Amino acid sequence: MRKPVILITGANGEIGHGLIEYFSTSETHDIVALDLKPLDDSLTGPNLRSMQGDILDDHVMQRIVSEFEIHVIYHLAAMLSTRAEYTPDVAHDVNVNGTLNLLKLATEQARWHGTPVKFLFPSSIAVYGLPDVATKADAGKVRERDWNVPTTMYGCNKLYCEQLGRYYSDHFRQLAADRSPSGVDFRGLRFPGLISAKTMPAGGTSDFAPEMLHAAAQGQPYACFVEQSARIPFMAMPDAIKALVDLAHADVKQLSRRVYNVSSFSLSAGEVREMVLKAFPQAEITFEPDRQRNNIVDSWPADVDDSAATKDWGWKPDYDVRRAFEEYLAPTIGEKYRQG
Ligand code: SER
């Protein structure tokens, strides 16, 4: 018999770390953690099984199918926005074809065990594209259906994968004579910039905030690659994990859409610096904007309207900006680097 499991792709990434830590204490299901690289030693648990492999490799996908019965997929593997601009073709392959492979796997699994496969997908504020800073300031809290004109390959990929998820869930093979649902229950979250006290992001454009904080905690100087005035929404990692898990547990009948904005607080890069300085008064933080990366941040909304998530499944962040910095980021990060 194959074992019923939750599959997490991109398990070594920032969200993967947070999710696996969370599951190690509060989930009865077994977890299969898939990543290109061997799973970090810090990630352990009695119910955790790690697999090394590429989501683009059919053999890897088949190996998973042959061993496990998958009921929930957290598809976290992706190439983030800055890195994707250097190799857009590869990014498209990983972000789009990788997601398509997982949707196919979910469809096959749902057919096998006869129950829907929940497919949790972290999307991003990168799906939005505001044309200039004046429009961005006027737009305020952007709603899900507005400004869906991303300027980055990553943003295009995420927006299209949201649509693929909706297609698989609601319109799969709509012309087939033997038409039956795919069994995929796709649920996406458009995350703001995420800040973790425990891990560093790699290859994103919202990375200036966590980079500033982690540099300060290590006593290193930091030159920020966007202007002080560049503003986007952010969220502390525990809230991102909570949002994913809460959306996974939500009753499908309560969901009026397949993709939701979620947000906690909105800060300019200058304000991030002020918060970091409160925690680490000796920090040396300067601004040396990179025009292109700054333009990407300028094209993302200053904040998002997450009222649909609140209404449908009770979304509410635990960490406002003060709590995020004073009760989570500063103490936890301080401990991380003291321990070495
Ligand atoms: N944080 C991501 C990035 O910067 C956006 O989702 O690429």
mmCIF file of C-alpha atoms in Angstrom, residues 106-279:
data_model
loop_
_atom_site.group_PDB
_atom_site.id
_atom_site.type_symbol
_atom_site.label_atom_id
_atom_site.label_comp_id
_atom_site.label_asym_id
_atom_site.label_seq_id
_atom_site.Cartn_x
_atom_site.Cartn_y
_atom_site.Cartn_z
ATOM 1 C CA ALA A 106 -2.315 16.023 -8.666
ATOM 2 C CA THR A 107 -4.852 15.016 -11.323
ATOM 3 C CA GLU A 108 -3.443 11.510 -11.526
ATOM 4 C CA GLN A 109 -3.392 11.169 -7.743
ATOM 5 C CA ALA A 110 -6.983 12.360 -7.360
ATOM 6 C CA ARG A 111 -8.048 9.734 -9.910
ATOM 7 C CA TRP A 112 -6.219 7.010 -7.986
ATOM 8 C CA HIS A 113 -7.577 7.661 -4.534
ATOM 9 C CA GLY A 114 -10.895 9.201 -5.550
ATOM 10 C CA THR A 115 -10.712 12.318 -3.395
ATOM 11 C CA PRO A 116 -9.689 15.868 -4.347
ATOM 12 C CA VAL A 117 -6.025 16.837 -4.059
ATOM 13 C CA LYS A 118 -5.583 20.229 -2.422
ATOM 14 C CA PHE A 119 -2.979 22.240 -4.343
ATOM 15 C CA LEU A 120 -1.546 25.150 -2.350
ATOM 16 C CA PHE A 121 0.322 27.664 -4.485
ATOM 17 C CA PRO A 122 2.270 30.689 -3.258
ATOM 18 C CA SER A 123 1.742 33.433 -5.798
ATOM 19 C CA SER A 124 2.968 36.963 -5.290
ATOM 20 C CA ILE A 125 2.460 40.716 -5.466
ATOM 21 C CA ALA A 126 4.714 40.340 -8.530
ATOM 22 C CA VAL A 127 1.577 39.499 -10.570
ATOM 23 C CA TYR A 128 0.733 43.216 -10.395
ATOM 24 C CA GLY A 129 2.333 45.829 -12.614
ATOM 25 C CA LEU A 130 1.774 49.505 -11.828
ATOM 26 C CA PRO A 131 3.035 51.700 -14.660
ATOM 27 C CA ASP A 132 4.593 54.471 -12.520
ATOM 28 C CA VAL A 133 4.938 55.655 -8.918
ATOM 29 C CA ALA A 134 2.150 58.240 -9.206
ATOM 30 C CA THR A 135 -0.310 55.528 -10.301
ATOM 31 C CA LYS A 136 1.021 53.288 -7.539
ATOM 32 C CA ALA A 137 0.387 56.001 -4.931
ATOM 33 C CA ASP A 138 -3.152 56.556 -6.284
ATOM 34 C CA ALA A 139 -3.918 52.830 -6.451
ATOM 35 C CA GLY A 140 -3.504 52.308 -2.673
ATOM 36 C CA LYS A 141 -4.606 48.813 -1.646
ATOM 37 C CA VAL A 142 -4.821 46.883 -4.905
ATOM 38 C CA ARG A 143 -7.612 44.325 -5.374
ATOM 39 C CA GLU A 144 -7.042 40.881 -6.907
ATOM 40 C CA ARG A 145 -8.514 41.723 -10.285
ATOM 41 C CA ASP A 146 -6.732 45.056 -10.798
ATOM 42 C CA TRP A 147 -3.403 45.804 -12.464
ATOM 43 C CA ASN A 148 -2.728 42.207 -13.564
ATOM 44 C CA VAL A 149 -0.031 43.351 -16.009
ATOM 45 C CA PRO A 150 3.272 42.170 -14.517
ATOM 46 C CA THR A 151 6.588 43.452 -15.843
ATOM 47 C CA THR A 152 8.765 40.518 -14.722
ATOM 48 C CA MET A 153 9.092 36.967 -16.057
ATOM 49 C CA TYR A 154 8.425 35.694 -12.518
ATOM 50 C CA GLY A 155 5.251 37.799 -12.271
ATOM 51 C CA CYS A 156 4.037 36.563 -15.678
ATOM 52 C CA ASN A 157 4.749 32.970 -14.626
ATOM 53 C CA LYS A 158 2.875 33.278 -11.329
ATOM 54 C CA LEU A 159 -0.123 34.967 -12.936
ATOM 55 C CA TYR A 160 -0.358 32.294 -15.628
ATOM 56 C CA CYS A 161 0.027 29.454 -13.110
ATOM 57 C CA GLU A 162 -2.861 30.900 -11.101
ATOM 58 C CA GLN A 163 -4.915 30.630 -14.299
ATOM 59 C CA LEU A 164 -3.696 27.081 -14.903
ATOM 60 C CA GLY A 165 -4.782 26.178 -11.385
ATOM 61 C CA ARG A 166 -8.230 27.661 -12.023
ATOM 62 C CA TYR A 167 -8.445 25.769 -15.330
ATOM 63 C CA TYR A 168 -7.511 22.441 -13.747
ATOM 64 C CA SER A 169 -9.935 22.967 -10.872
ATOM 65 C CA ASP A 170 -12.950 24.330 -12.759
ATOM 66 C CA HIS A 171 -12.721 23.731 -16.517
ATOM 67 C CA PHE A 172 -10.511 20.681 -17.083
ATOM 68 C CA ARG A 173 -11.077 18.951 -20.446
ATOM 69 C CA GLN A 174 -14.372 20.759 -20.861
ATOM 70 C CA LEU A 175 -15.026 19.335 -24.340
ATOM 71 C CA ALA A 176 -14.405 15.671 -23.525
ATOM 72 C CA ALA A 177 -17.366 13.307 -23.857
ATOM 73 C CA ASP A 178 -16.369 11.595 -20.627
ATOM 74 C CA ARG A 179 -15.727 14.887 -18.931
ATOM 75 C CA SER A 180 -15.082 14.564 -15.228
ATOM 76 C CA PRO A 181 -13.376 16.948 -12.805
ATOM 77 C CA SER A 182 -9.591 16.736 -12.596
ATOM 78 C CA GLY A 183 -9.874 16.424 -8.819
ATOM 79 C CA VAL A 184 -7.446 19.305 -8.329
ATOM 80 C CA ASP A 185 -8.561 21.782 -5.655
ATOM 81 C CA PHE A 186 -6.261 24.733 -6.390
ATOM 82 C CA ARG A 187 -5.794 27.457 -3.769
ATOM 83 C CA GLY A 188 -3.366 30.353 -4.288
ATOM 84 C CA LEU A 189 -2.074 33.151 -2.086
ATOM 85 C CA ARG A 190 -0.532 36.342 -3.410
ATOM 86 C CA PHE A 191 2.162 36.905 -0.808
ATOM 87 C CA PRO A 192 3.861 40.234 -0.138
ATOM 88 C CA GLY A 193 7.598 40.339 0.601
ATOM 89 C CA LEU A 194 8.259 37.712 3.255
ATOM 90 C CA ILE A 195 10.693 38.252 6.116
ATOM 91 C CA SER A 196 12.023 35.313 8.101
ATOM 92 C CA ALA A 197 14.292 35.532 11.129
ATOM 93 C CA LYS A 198 15.686 32.090 10.414
ATOM 94 C CA THR A 199 16.468 31.972 6.701
ATOM 95 C CA MET A 200 17.561 34.321 3.917
ATOM 96 C CA PRO A 201 15.755 34.576 0.600
ATOM 97 C CA ALA A 202 17.660 33.920 -2.624
ATOM 98 C CA GLY A 203 17.085 35.709 -5.889
ATOM 99 C CA GLY A 204 14.064 37.860 -5.025
ATOM 100 C CA THR A 205 13.536 41.592 -5.388
ATOM 101 C CA SER A 206 11.860 42.151 -2.019
ATOM 102 C CA ASP A 207 15.069 40.737 -0.495
ATOM 103 C CA PHE A 208 16.320 44.185 0.526
ATOM 104 C CA ALA A 209 14.258 44.042 3.749
ATOM 105 C CA PRO A 210 15.462 40.654 5.030
ATOM 106 C CA GLU A 211 19.003 41.404 3.776
ATOM 107 C CA MET A 212 19.050 44.661 5.767
ATOM 108 C CA LEU A 213 17.921 42.878 8.910
ATOM 109 C CA HIS A 214 20.214 39.862 8.620
ATOM 110 C CA ALA A 215 23.233 42.086 7.866
ATOM 111 C CA ALA A 216 22.468 44.224 10.930
ATOM 112 C CA ALA A 217 22.103 41.160 13.161
ATOM 113 C CA GLN A 218 25.571 40.019 12.040
ATOM 114 C CA GLY A 219 27.133 43.459 12.511
ATOM 115 C CA GLN A 220 27.756 43.852 8.782
ATOM 116 C CA PRO A 221 27.196 47.050 6.764
ATOM 117 C CA TYR A 222 24.453 46.915 4.124
ATOM 118 C CA ALA A 223 23.847 49.002 0.987
ATOM 119 C CA CYS A 224 20.175 48.800 0.035
ATOM 120 C CA PHE A 225 19.490 48.294 -3.696
ATOM 121 C CA VAL A 226 16.261 50.339 -3.779
ATOM 122 C CA GLU A 227 15.474 53.948 -2.865
ATOM 123 C CA GLN A 228 14.319 54.905 0.621
ATOM 124 C CA SER A 229 10.872 55.747 -0.757
ATOM 125 C CA ALA A 230 10.321 52.333 -2.440
ATOM 126 C CA ARG A 231 7.283 50.813 -0.735
ATOM 127 C CA ILE A 232 5.692 47.351 -0.797
ATOM 128 C CA PRO A 233 3.708 45.212 1.637
ATOM 129 C CA PHE A 234 5.529 42.708 3.850
ATOM 130 C CA MET A 235 4.700 39.788 6.114
ATOM 131 C CA ALA A 236 6.548 37.910 8.856
ATOM 132 C CA MET A 237 7.139 34.265 7.972
ATOM 133 C CA PRO A 238 4.956 32.775 10.755
ATOM 134 C CA ASP A 239 1.977 34.620 9.257
ATOM 135 C CA ALA A 240 2.799 33.279 5.767
ATOM 136 C CA ILE A 241 2.747 29.732 7.166
ATOM 137 C CA LYS A 242 -0.477 30.444 9.009
ATOM 138 C CA ALA A 243 -2.067 31.807 5.798
ATOM 139 C CA LEU A 244 -1.094 28.707 3.807
ATOM 140 C CA VAL A 245 -2.282 26.258 6.440
ATOM 141 C CA ASP A 246 -5.520 28.154 7.142
ATOM 142 C CA LEU A 247 -6.332 28.323 3.427
ATOM 143 C CA ALA A 248 -5.587 24.601 3.109
ATOM 144 C CA HIS A 249 -8.007 23.864 5.941
ATOM 145 C CA ALA A 250 -10.755 26.206 4.740
ATOM 146 C CA ASP A 251 -14.030 24.643 3.670
ATOM 147 C CA VAL A 252 -14.109 24.767 -0.129
ATOM 148 C CA LYS A 253 -17.707 25.989 0.021
ATOM 149 C CA GLN A 254 -16.508 29.150 1.757
ATOM 150 C CA LEU A 255 -14.088 30.026 -1.045
ATOM 151 C CA SER A 256 -15.459 32.563 -3.519
ATOM 152 C CA ARG A 257 -12.228 32.600 -5.580
ATOM 153 C CA ARG A 258 -9.161 30.472 -6.151
ATOM 154 C CA VAL A 259 -6.519 33.135 -5.464
ATOM 155 C CA TYR A 260 -6.384 35.576 -2.536
ATOM 156 C CA ASN A 261 -4.311 38.590 -1.590
ATOM 157 C CA VAL A 262 -2.874 38.463 1.922
ATOM 158 C CA SER A 263 -0.996 41.249 3.649
ATOM 159 C CA SER A 264 0.249 42.346 7.065
ATOM 160 C CA PHE A 265 1.973 45.737 6.879
ATOM 161 C CA SER A 266 3.323 48.105 4.259
ATOM 162 C CA LEU A 267 6.738 49.753 4.645
ATOM 163 C CA SER A 268 9.076 51.866 2.551
ATOM 164 C CA ALA A 269 12.733 50.788 2.444
ATOM 165 C CA GLY A 270 13.512 53.830 4.626
ATOM 166 C CA GLU A 271 10.965 52.661 7.196
ATOM 167 C CA VAL A 272 12.419 49.135 7.146
ATOM 168 C CA ARG A 273 15.772 50.744 7.962
ATOM 169 C CA GLU A 274 14.219 52.611 10.911
ATOM 170 C CA MET A 275 12.700 49.399 12.287
ATOM 171 C CA VAL A 276 16.021 47.580 11.897
ATOM 172 C CA LEU A 277 17.850 50.424 13.645
ATOM 173 C CA LYS A 278 15.477 50.197 16.599
ATOM 174 C CA ALA A 279 16.475 46.555 17.063
#
